[in-house]
């Protein structure tokens, strides 16, 4: 099984230096890309069928194709790596940034070449101190080696790259809010259109991709689109995916696997199954803002289409397992409190609706609930459905709730009837 | 009391500002606020925010607006050792509530509070991207993972020992 993104990451946790990265084929993809036209590079990424790894699964090549490329296109254009990683349950990008920062840098340089960008930023959440330290060293090494700056690797192409350390706010990960944060403002989202590809950072054409997405690019260019497509088990997209499992499983971790492995394989094989004394109850397949899946969905292939068909989303591909010893109402309450706190307050349904939701859940969890509140909760999921709020935070927050109401209805009712949490 | 960065920090500010296009020095605000926070025992006083506003040619209100929006920026004094314990879903499943309660009990403080001697602050924070190694917390620039009560005891002891050593030297 091939693991192009992680195979060179060292087991001892130390970073891959520039020399070590070059010795295993690093920056070969960049050298090849620079011999192609930007259009050819973009076409290869389209043909590879790479879909964004930040949660929405948008085809990467298509995203890039909206950037104006004619001679009169506005400059500077920007490339930004989204390393905010605050979707609860998600702990994959840190592995890539800490283990092999040059792979991210190379991916960003190639992407910058494809859209003819001038300036690039790695937007990293502040808590990732070790990753930040390693990125700073790696950027410096890349400048020294002529992979960044003027006339990159002997070509006419130039690119600046900087690290931008942000602060803790879930909203910073939403791509237009990220651009506001990068401009030194509050992380409120922007209305679209105009899309960032046309008017992004400082009003100039900008591409924001997830850290893992960029890590795929060097391999696509170096080894070709057919090889890349064949890495995946799914017709849904090319490549491998970083999957992870957390919760009461024997071996929680992150693994790079073919896109489209089953949820069962992740939990039972890679994570070693449930810890002794715990039974599987349900799972959030791709972070906190995805719908619960249950036992009946264990054989679902973890790709974009199949998880959607099962009523959820693949999201970030990092699974949170809920066991029989954890109260599902308490779990949903925990998540809704998170979302309520992280709401940026820009639009009313989310600003008012999420704290209200959390308050009701708190009442039910603590034995003060009433049956009609279940209807109010159902109403909330419609009130904050996609299209009713300014950004995807609130609809995302409704996904664990609406699925919990569906699968754990009895548990909600027991809380209300018994006037206490049965798990207490 | 007026506050200023050292020569070295000022150079760092200049470098940070140079990462953004001309006239966009405001982008450096958050990185510079981090520097100020480091300089001022981990929190941002009004003096420091006003000083940073001046450095980046911004109005003080623009700086306050940003500083109060982001959770990693502290606008009140905090302890020397800040236990930032993750309380989100995956960590909760693995018992973060018990860890938070245990730390609070040992130190005699509630989440959000600082011990009277100014040594420890207990903070509940959201997912730190280490969910597979739950329960966990951030202490300074490091992650402490797979927390147990015994580990918490050892960490508190380690902090006290370090503080004693610093005092003796
Ligand atoms: C509230 C919210 C938080 C998000 N957080 C992240 C994040 O931390 N990292 C990320 O890559 N994408 C995040 N996204 C998705 C981004 O908006 C964007 O779709 C993504 O960065 C695009 O990259 P991709 O096309 O490579 O997936 C978030 C979206 C929302 C609505
Ligand atoms: S949905 Fe929530 S987070 Fe998104 S813009 Fe509205 S208030 Fe802000
Ligand atoms: S939930 Fe605690 S680190 Fe992610």
XYZ file of C-alpha atoms and ligand atoms in Angstrom:
636
model
C 0.000 0.000 0.000
C 1.449 3.334 -1.039
C 1.512 6.243 1.391
C 3.116 9.067 -0.556
C 2.155 11.804 1.916
C 3.365 10.193 5.121
C 5.876 7.486 4.235
C 8.884 9.690 4.883
C 7.607 11.154 8.132
C 9.944 9.973 10.854
C 8.672 7.706 13.582
C 10.676 9.496 16.269
C 8.681 12.667 15.692
C 11.573 14.750 14.390
C 11.263 16.844 11.256
C 12.433 15.930 7.750
C 15.122 18.436 6.783
C 15.481 19.866 3.285
C 18.412 17.525 2.528
C 16.458 14.506 3.707
C 13.387 15.555 1.749
C 15.422 16.023 -1.432
C 17.034 12.619 -0.937
C 13.627 10.935 -1.146
C 12.513 12.791 -4.264
C 11.502 16.102 -2.710
C 11.185 19.107 -5.066
C 11.226 16.829 -8.147
C 7.570 17.671 -8.718
C 8.391 21.378 -8.619
C 11.218 20.978 -11.126
C 8.888 19.130 -13.482
C 6.115 21.693 -13.027
C 8.430 24.575 -13.883
C 9.159 22.925 -17.255
C 5.435 22.825 -18.016
C 3.103 25.757 -18.674
C 0.913 26.909 -15.765
C -2.080 25.753 -17.791
C -0.643 22.249 -18.122
C -0.030 22.063 -14.378
C -3.603 23.132 -13.684
C -4.883 20.565 -16.181
C -2.936 17.789 -14.443
C -4.443 18.716 -11.098
C -7.904 18.677 -12.702
C -7.225 15.291 -14.294
C -5.957 13.864 -11.010
C -9.421 14.286 -9.554
C -7.979 15.685 -6.310
C -10.745 16.997 -4.076
C -10.126 19.440 -1.252
C -9.253 17.904 2.111
C -10.518 20.811 4.232
C -13.995 19.378 4.643
C -16.103 20.305 1.636
C -14.378 18.149 -0.986
C -14.427 20.757 -3.722
C -12.390 19.684 -6.815
C -9.060 21.496 -6.480
C -8.288 21.980 -10.182
C -11.712 23.436 -10.774
C -11.296 25.835 -7.845
C -8.068 27.127 -9.373
C -9.589 27.551 -12.832
C -11.629 30.579 -11.649
C -8.479 32.646 -11.086
C -8.073 35.269 -13.839
C -5.080 34.228 -15.947
C -4.947 36.767 -18.773
C -2.194 39.358 -19.160
C -4.317 41.983 -17.445
C -5.054 39.813 -14.400
C -4.603 41.745 -11.148
C -1.401 41.189 -9.166
C -0.132 40.296 -6.634
C -2.087 37.063 -6.550
C -2.014 35.031 -3.375
C -1.854 31.399 -2.259
C -2.833 30.573 1.316
C -2.518 27.247 3.124
C -5.319 26.742 5.626
C -3.707 25.278 8.736
C -6.291 26.471 11.222
C -7.397 22.905 12.010
C -10.021 23.593 14.658
C -12.789 21.263 13.526
C -13.227 19.207 16.717
C -11.902 15.697 16.259
C -9.485 16.712 13.526
C -5.788 16.147 14.149
C -4.339 15.338 10.740
C -2.800 18.525 9.326
C -0.505 18.898 12.320
C 1.010 15.489 11.476
C 1.897 16.712 7.983
C 3.183 20.141 8.990
C 5.335 18.884 11.858
C 6.596 15.812 10.041
C 7.345 17.145 6.577
C 6.917 20.914 6.154
C 8.780 20.916 2.837
C 6.083 18.785 1.222
C 3.553 21.516 2.066
C 5.916 24.225 0.825
C 6.598 22.388 -2.436
C 2.878 21.848 -2.983
C 2.237 25.536 -2.424
C 4.988 26.621 -4.826
C 3.622 24.376 -7.592
C 0.086 25.635 -6.945
C 1.352 29.217 -6.975
C 2.997 28.542 -10.332
C -0.260 27.167 -11.742
C -2.164 30.354 -10.913
C 0.918 32.593 -11.262
C 0.744 33.804 -7.678
C 3.321 36.180 -6.241
C 2.926 35.857 -2.479
C 1.993 32.920 -0.267
C 1.117 32.462 3.389
C 0.963 29.435 5.620
C -1.869 30.267 8.000
C -1.278 28.211 11.138
C -3.209 28.183 14.369
C -1.242 29.628 17.222
C -1.395 26.522 19.399
C 0.791 24.673 16.888
C 4.066 26.079 18.253
C 6.232 23.155 17.222
C 4.784 23.162 13.718
C 5.355 26.922 13.451
C 8.980 26.573 14.479
C 9.545 23.877 11.884
C 7.773 25.805 9.130
C 9.928 28.879 9.774
C 13.091 26.806 9.470
C 11.811 25.051 6.343
C 10.836 28.317 4.617
C 14.309 29.638 5.357
C 15.900 26.477 3.947
C 13.754 26.724 0.828
C 14.824 30.345 0.243
C 18.472 29.378 0.714
C 18.140 26.547 -1.792
C 16.506 28.792 -4.399
C 13.048 27.192 -4.224
C 11.580 30.478 -3.020
C 12.364 34.077 -3.932
C 13.395 35.242 -7.400
C 14.048 32.910 -10.345
C 12.973 29.736 -8.622
C 15.103 26.706 -9.563
C 16.512 28.643 -12.507
C 13.120 29.556 -14.012
C 11.474 32.954 -14.461
C 9.022 32.237 -11.691
C 9.192 34.085 -8.369
C 7.316 33.566 -5.118
C 7.435 34.950 -1.591
C 6.349 32.750 1.308
C 5.635 33.612 4.946
C 4.277 31.976 8.025
C 1.245 33.679 9.587
C 0.399 32.492 13.081
C -3.171 33.157 13.989
C -5.130 32.833 17.195
C -7.672 30.352 18.452
C -10.997 30.780 16.727
C -12.847 28.068 14.799
C -14.089 30.690 12.347
C -10.530 31.434 11.204
C -10.745 28.185 9.247
C -13.655 29.367 7.102
C -11.872 30.593 4.036
C -13.251 34.113 3.733
C -13.064 34.683 7.507
C -9.477 33.457 7.289
C -8.756 36.200 4.763
C -10.185 38.801 7.158
C -8.052 37.375 9.961
C -5.027 37.555 7.705
C -5.780 41.217 7.093
C -5.675 41.826 10.846
C -9.437 42.003 11.313
C -12.046 39.978 13.176
C -12.725 36.602 11.597
C -16.162 37.349 10.157
C -16.922 35.737 6.813
C -17.341 37.742 3.607
C -20.257 37.553 1.238
C -19.726 35.588 -1.962
C -19.575 36.579 -4.787
C -17.034 37.921 -5.336
C -15.226 34.653 -4.761
C -11.696 34.731 -3.341
C -10.325 33.433 -6.648
C -11.295 36.794 -8.135
C -11.191 39.103 -5.121
C -9.610 37.596 -2.027
C -6.774 38.789 0.172
C -6.491 42.603 -0.068
C -9.001 42.383 -2.910
C -6.667 40.381 -5.142
C -7.101 36.887 -6.675
C -6.490 34.325 -3.938
C -6.562 30.555 -3.551
C -7.088 29.015 -0.121
C -6.542 25.289 0.173
C -6.243 22.944 3.082
C -2.779 21.813 4.225
C -3.428 18.195 3.231
C -4.682 19.258 -0.206
C -1.372 21.018 -0.940
C 0.587 17.990 0.262
C -0.893 15.970 -2.613
C 0.251 18.318 -5.379
C 3.977 17.414 -5.636
C 3.120 13.737 -6.040
C 0.523 14.349 -8.738
C 3.026 16.287 -10.832
C 5.941 13.966 -10.119
C 4.253 10.602 -10.627
C 1.368 11.448 -12.929
C -2.388 11.467 -12.820
C -2.930 7.783 -13.601
C -0.708 6.682 -10.769
C -2.458 9.173 -8.500
C -5.979 8.049 -9.420
C -4.971 4.433 -8.807
C -4.074 5.242 -5.187
C -7.764 5.661 -4.472
C -10.285 2.859 -3.964
C -13.098 5.194 -4.863
C -14.396 6.519 -8.193
C -15.134 9.641 -6.220
C -11.707 11.228 -6.250
C -8.027 10.467 -6.555
C -5.316 9.798 -4.027
C -4.916 8.695 -0.473
C -6.572 10.325 2.520
C -5.385 10.957 6.032
C -7.981 9.265 8.205
C -8.077 9.240 11.963
C -10.081 7.832 14.846
C -10.513 9.191 18.363
C -12.643 8.029 21.295
C -12.567 4.805 23.295
C -10.795 2.711 20.670
C -7.667 0.685 21.376
C -5.267 2.568 19.105
C -6.500 6.070 18.268
C -4.273 7.653 15.608
C -3.968 9.022 12.056
C -3.279 6.771 9.047
C -2.803 7.473 5.361
C -5.024 5.056 3.446
C -6.599 4.759 0.002
C -9.534 7.134 -0.356
C -12.694 5.095 0.161
C -11.779 2.548 2.868
C -14.764 1.561 4.982
C -15.634 3.005 8.350
C -15.463 -0.545 9.716
C -11.898 -1.025 8.478
C -10.879 2.247 10.128
C -12.394 1.450 13.487
C -11.893 -2.294 13.709
C -8.569 -2.790 11.951
C -6.572 0.400 12.116
C -7.875 1.643 15.453
C -7.833 -1.899 16.834
C -11.538 -1.949 17.734
C -13.197 -0.720 20.911
C -11.369 -0.668 24.245
C -12.338 -3.463 26.604
C -15.574 -2.670 28.366
C -16.809 -0.241 25.708
C -19.299 -0.895 22.918
C -19.585 1.035 19.684
C -22.641 3.250 19.628
C -22.176 5.699 16.747
C -19.545 7.807 15.013
C -19.143 11.283 13.614
C -17.290 10.416 10.397
C -15.494 13.680 9.713
C -15.334 15.975 12.706
C -17.928 17.556 14.968
C -19.919 19.191 12.180
C -20.984 15.937 10.497
C -24.047 13.744 11.117
C -23.767 10.653 13.306
C -23.546 7.292 11.573
C -24.484 4.093 13.415
C -23.778 0.347 13.335
C -25.767 -0.074 10.119
C -23.390 2.294 8.312
C -20.123 0.626 9.274
C -19.548 -0.739 5.780
C -19.950 2.635 4.125
C -16.936 3.651 2.040
C -15.350 6.785 3.481
C -15.504 8.934 0.386
C -17.504 12.043 -0.423
C -20.436 10.424 -2.254
C -21.001 7.346 -0.129
C -20.896 9.090 3.236
C -23.325 11.635 1.807
C -25.645 8.825 0.679
C -25.553 7.449 4.217
C -26.824 10.814 5.437
C -23.629 12.447 6.616
C -20.454 13.999 5.213
C -16.885 12.769 5.029
C -15.784 16.170 6.320
C -12.172 16.004 7.417
C -12.116 12.184 7.503
C -11.273 12.067 11.192
C -13.792 9.893 12.994
C -15.036 10.501 16.538
C -16.364 7.289 18.062
C -19.201 7.475 20.582
C -19.390 4.510 22.955
C -22.135 3.083 25.143
C -20.644 4.563 28.335
C -20.902 8.136 27.049
C -24.221 9.967 27.148
C -25.166 10.988 23.596
C -27.143 13.994 24.879
C -24.126 15.140 26.893
C -21.956 14.684 23.826
C -24.240 16.782 21.617
C -24.515 19.395 24.360
C -20.721 19.582 24.518
C -20.515 20.148 20.759
C -23.328 22.707 20.616
C -21.682 24.691 23.407
C -18.552 24.712 21.293
C -20.404 25.945 18.222
C -22.340 28.555 20.219
C -19.125 29.926 21.635
C -17.382 29.935 18.264
C -20.243 31.646 16.424
C -18.815 34.898 15.134
C -22.101 36.714 15.792
C -22.445 38.105 12.294
C -25.891 36.725 11.452
C -28.937 36.401 13.690
C -30.052 32.765 13.292
C -26.635 31.509 14.373
C -25.880 34.151 17.006
C -29.258 33.642 18.687
C -30.036 30.084 17.652
C -26.906 28.298 18.821
C -26.935 29.553 22.438
C -30.643 28.745 22.557
C -29.956 25.224 21.301
C -27.218 24.751 23.883
C -29.498 26.031 26.644
C -32.252 23.555 25.794
C -29.781 20.686 25.582
C -28.341 21.716 28.929
C -31.823 21.613 30.468
C -32.522 18.147 29.055
C -29.125 16.756 30.050
C -29.585 18.013 33.601
C -33.096 16.667 34.087
C -34.979 19.926 33.541
C -36.189 19.120 30.038
C -39.705 18.939 28.625
C -40.987 16.846 25.729
C -41.965 19.844 23.594
C -38.328 20.969 23.660
C -37.515 18.109 21.312
C -39.754 19.807 18.749
C -37.977 23.090 19.370
C -34.653 21.368 18.748
C -35.997 19.931 15.476
C -37.149 23.403 14.555
C -33.664 24.777 15.218
C -32.163 22.339 12.725
C -34.433 23.788 10.040
C -33.982 27.373 11.234
C -30.209 27.060 10.837
C -30.252 24.829 7.747
C -27.935 25.590 4.812
C -28.978 28.814 3.125
C -30.470 30.370 6.247
C -27.182 31.590 7.693
C -24.286 33.609 6.349
C -21.716 30.821 6.512
C -21.517 27.060 7.005
C -20.772 27.122 10.746
C -24.382 26.995 11.901
C -25.587 24.378 9.390
C -22.536 22.316 10.360
C -23.509 22.650 14.010
C -26.954 21.267 13.203
C -25.585 18.046 11.691
C -24.695 16.216 14.924
C -27.923 17.508 16.496
C -30.342 16.473 13.747
C -28.808 13.010 13.516
C -28.783 12.619 17.311
C -32.489 13.437 17.383
C -32.976 10.715 14.800
C -30.813 7.966 16.284
C -30.921 8.725 20.023
C -34.514 9.872 20.382
C -35.120 7.348 23.171
C -32.143 8.621 25.110
C -33.441 12.183 24.893
C -36.861 11.023 26.089
C -35.400 9.044 28.974
C -33.597 12.164 30.215
C -36.885 14.032 30.203
C -38.990 11.272 31.782
C -36.473 10.337 34.464
C -35.574 13.986 35.194
C -31.886 13.097 35.119
C -29.101 11.837 32.915
C -29.256 8.024 32.912
C -25.464 7.983 32.558
C -24.811 9.965 35.743
C 3.678 53.501 33.016
C 4.817 53.502 29.435
C 5.714 50.276 27.723
C 8.150 49.632 24.875
C 9.635 46.681 23.015
C 13.339 45.993 23.253
C 15.501 46.758 20.213
C 15.479 43.067 19.322
C 11.709 42.782 19.494
C 11.324 45.961 17.453
C 13.416 44.396 14.734
C 11.179 41.362 14.861
C 8.150 43.650 14.478
C 9.780 45.252 11.435
C 10.403 41.825 9.968
C 6.818 40.719 10.600
C 5.480 43.876 8.958
C 7.687 43.209 5.925
C 5.815 39.930 5.327
C 2.810 41.887 4.063
C 2.478 44.283 1.132
C 3.200 47.986 1.660
C 0.496 49.721 3.616
C -0.898 46.410 4.912
C 1.003 46.444 8.204
C -2.288 45.789 9.982
C -1.930 42.126 8.947
C 0.938 41.842 11.399
C -1.371 42.764 14.279
C -1.937 39.296 15.688
C 1.681 38.166 15.469
C 2.733 41.446 17.118
C 0.105 41.090 19.849
C 1.640 37.689 20.585
C 5.007 39.350 21.060
C 3.455 41.930 23.369
C 1.698 39.226 25.340
C 4.980 37.360 25.799
C 6.632 40.538 26.972
C 3.904 41.273 29.521
C 3.666 37.989 31.482
C 1.163 36.446 29.133
C -1.509 39.128 28.899
C -2.344 42.312 27.046
C -2.829 45.455 29.087
C -4.422 48.542 27.590
C -0.978 50.206 27.585
C 0.424 47.416 25.461
C -2.511 47.419 23.068
C -2.204 51.200 22.648
C 1.530 50.840 22.077
C 0.977 48.168 19.395
C -1.686 50.385 17.773
C 0.901 53.145 17.497
C 3.528 50.803 16.043
C 1.165 49.570 13.343
C -0.459 52.960 12.675
C -3.872 51.739 13.797
C -6.430 53.278 16.132
C -6.519 51.723 19.626
C -10.160 50.705 19.125
C -9.186 48.592 16.089
C -6.721 46.731 18.277
C -9.162 46.209 21.174
C -11.733 44.904 18.733
C -9.394 42.197 17.531
C -7.842 41.392 20.910
C -11.222 40.707 22.507
C -12.371 38.493 19.619
C -9.670 35.872 19.854
C -9.490 33.374 22.688
C -5.720 32.952 22.813
C -5.233 36.601 23.570
C -5.614 37.409 27.261
C -6.840 40.832 28.230
C -6.514 40.071 31.963
C -3.473 39.005 34.025
C -2.861 35.250 34.145
C -0.658 32.877 36.111
C 2.889 31.884 35.318
C 1.772 28.371 34.380
C -1.423 28.193 32.383
C -3.110 24.813 32.188
C -5.190 24.962 29.036
C -7.193 21.768 29.233
C -9.136 20.706 26.154
C -12.806 20.158 26.933
C -14.175 19.373 23.460
C -16.062 16.183 22.394
C -13.250 13.662 21.879
C -11.451 14.814 25.035
C -14.738 14.860 26.963
C -15.391 11.251 25.961
C -11.992 10.372 27.405
C -12.673 12.090 30.726
C -11.495 15.698 30.381
C -14.232 16.827 32.821
C -12.653 14.708 35.561
C -9.190 16.038 34.768
C -10.424 19.638 34.892
C -12.210 18.997 38.193
C -9.137 17.310 39.631
C -6.803 20.166 38.699
C -9.287 22.677 40.101
C -9.503 20.763 43.359
C -5.736 20.405 43.703
C -5.082 24.063 43.042
C -8.176 25.378 44.798
C -9.399 27.319 41.775
C -12.219 27.154 39.250
C -11.710 27.211 35.490
C -10.857 30.766 34.472
C -9.223 31.537 37.819
C -5.629 32.022 38.932
C -4.121 30.867 42.219
C -3.515 33.642 44.773
C 0.253 33.307 44.449
C -0.093 33.974 40.700
C 1.490 30.622 39.912
C -1.275 28.693 38.125
C -4.221 29.485 35.874
C -6.751 26.850 34.855
C -8.429 27.371 31.496
C -10.884 25.230 29.588
C -10.091 25.422 25.882
C -11.408 23.912 22.670
C -9.985 21.130 20.509
C -6.224 21.500 20.181
C -5.826 19.004 17.358
C -4.575 16.144 19.517
C -7.859 14.260 19.866
C -6.276 10.844 19.459
C -4.138 11.445 22.529
C -6.954 12.590 24.821
C -7.380 13.841 27.455
C -4.788 16.530 26.910
C -3.751 20.065 27.690
C -1.406 22.744 26.505
C 1.158 24.030 28.976
C 3.243 26.902 27.653
C 4.318 25.825 24.199
C 3.978 22.096 24.837
C 1.225 19.534 24.672
C 0.714 17.125 27.577
C -1.249 14.124 26.388
C -2.974 11.005 27.763
C -3.514 12.848 31.042
C -4.255 10.954 34.239
C -4.488 12.186 37.828
C -0.978 10.886 38.461
C 0.328 12.781 35.445
C -1.378 15.944 36.616
C 0.275 15.582 40.044
C 3.659 15.188 38.389
C 3.119 18.199 36.110
C 2.129 20.454 39.016
C 5.173 19.310 40.954
C 7.387 19.917 37.929
C 6.115 23.499 37.625
C 6.649 24.208 41.320
C 10.155 22.801 41.151
C 11.008 24.903 38.119
C 9.639 28.031 39.796
C 11.711 27.321 42.929
C 14.838 26.909 40.850
C 14.231 30.167 39.008
C 13.741 31.938 42.342
C 16.928 30.507 43.832
C 19.080 31.546 40.877
C -16.571 27.155 10.434
C -15.638 26.581 9.426
C -14.370 26.180 9.805
C -13.472 25.656 8.874
N -12.230 25.279 9.294
C -11.344 24.806 8.387
C -10.023 24.454 8.782
O -9.647 24.554 9.950
N -9.154 23.997 7.837
C -9.538 23.881 6.526
O -8.718 23.501 5.689
N -10.776 24.201 6.123
C -11.685 24.662 7.019
N -12.939 25.022 6.588
C -13.248 24.915 5.151
C -12.732 26.133 4.392
O -13.735 27.128 4.384
C -12.363 25.831 2.954
O -13.428 25.156 2.360
C -11.129 24.998 2.801
O -10.029 25.555 3.440
C -10.818 24.856 1.340
O -9.720 24.009 1.144
P -9.819 22.700 0.255
O -10.549 23.067 -0.997
O -8.407 22.340 -0.008
O -10.557 21.694 1.047
C -13.865 25.523 7.521
C -15.152 25.906 7.136
C -16.035 26.423 8.065
C -17.401 26.827 7.622
S -23.389 31.327 10.568
Fe -22.555 31.879 12.578
S -20.347 31.863 12.263
Fe -21.291 31.985 10.214
S -21.499 34.192 9.783
Fe -23.403 33.591 10.799
S -22.969 34.076 12.976
Fe -20.994 33.993 11.973
S -10.928 17.318 21.329
Fe -9.289 17.638 22.681
S -7.635 17.806 21.312
Fe -9.314 17.568 19.953
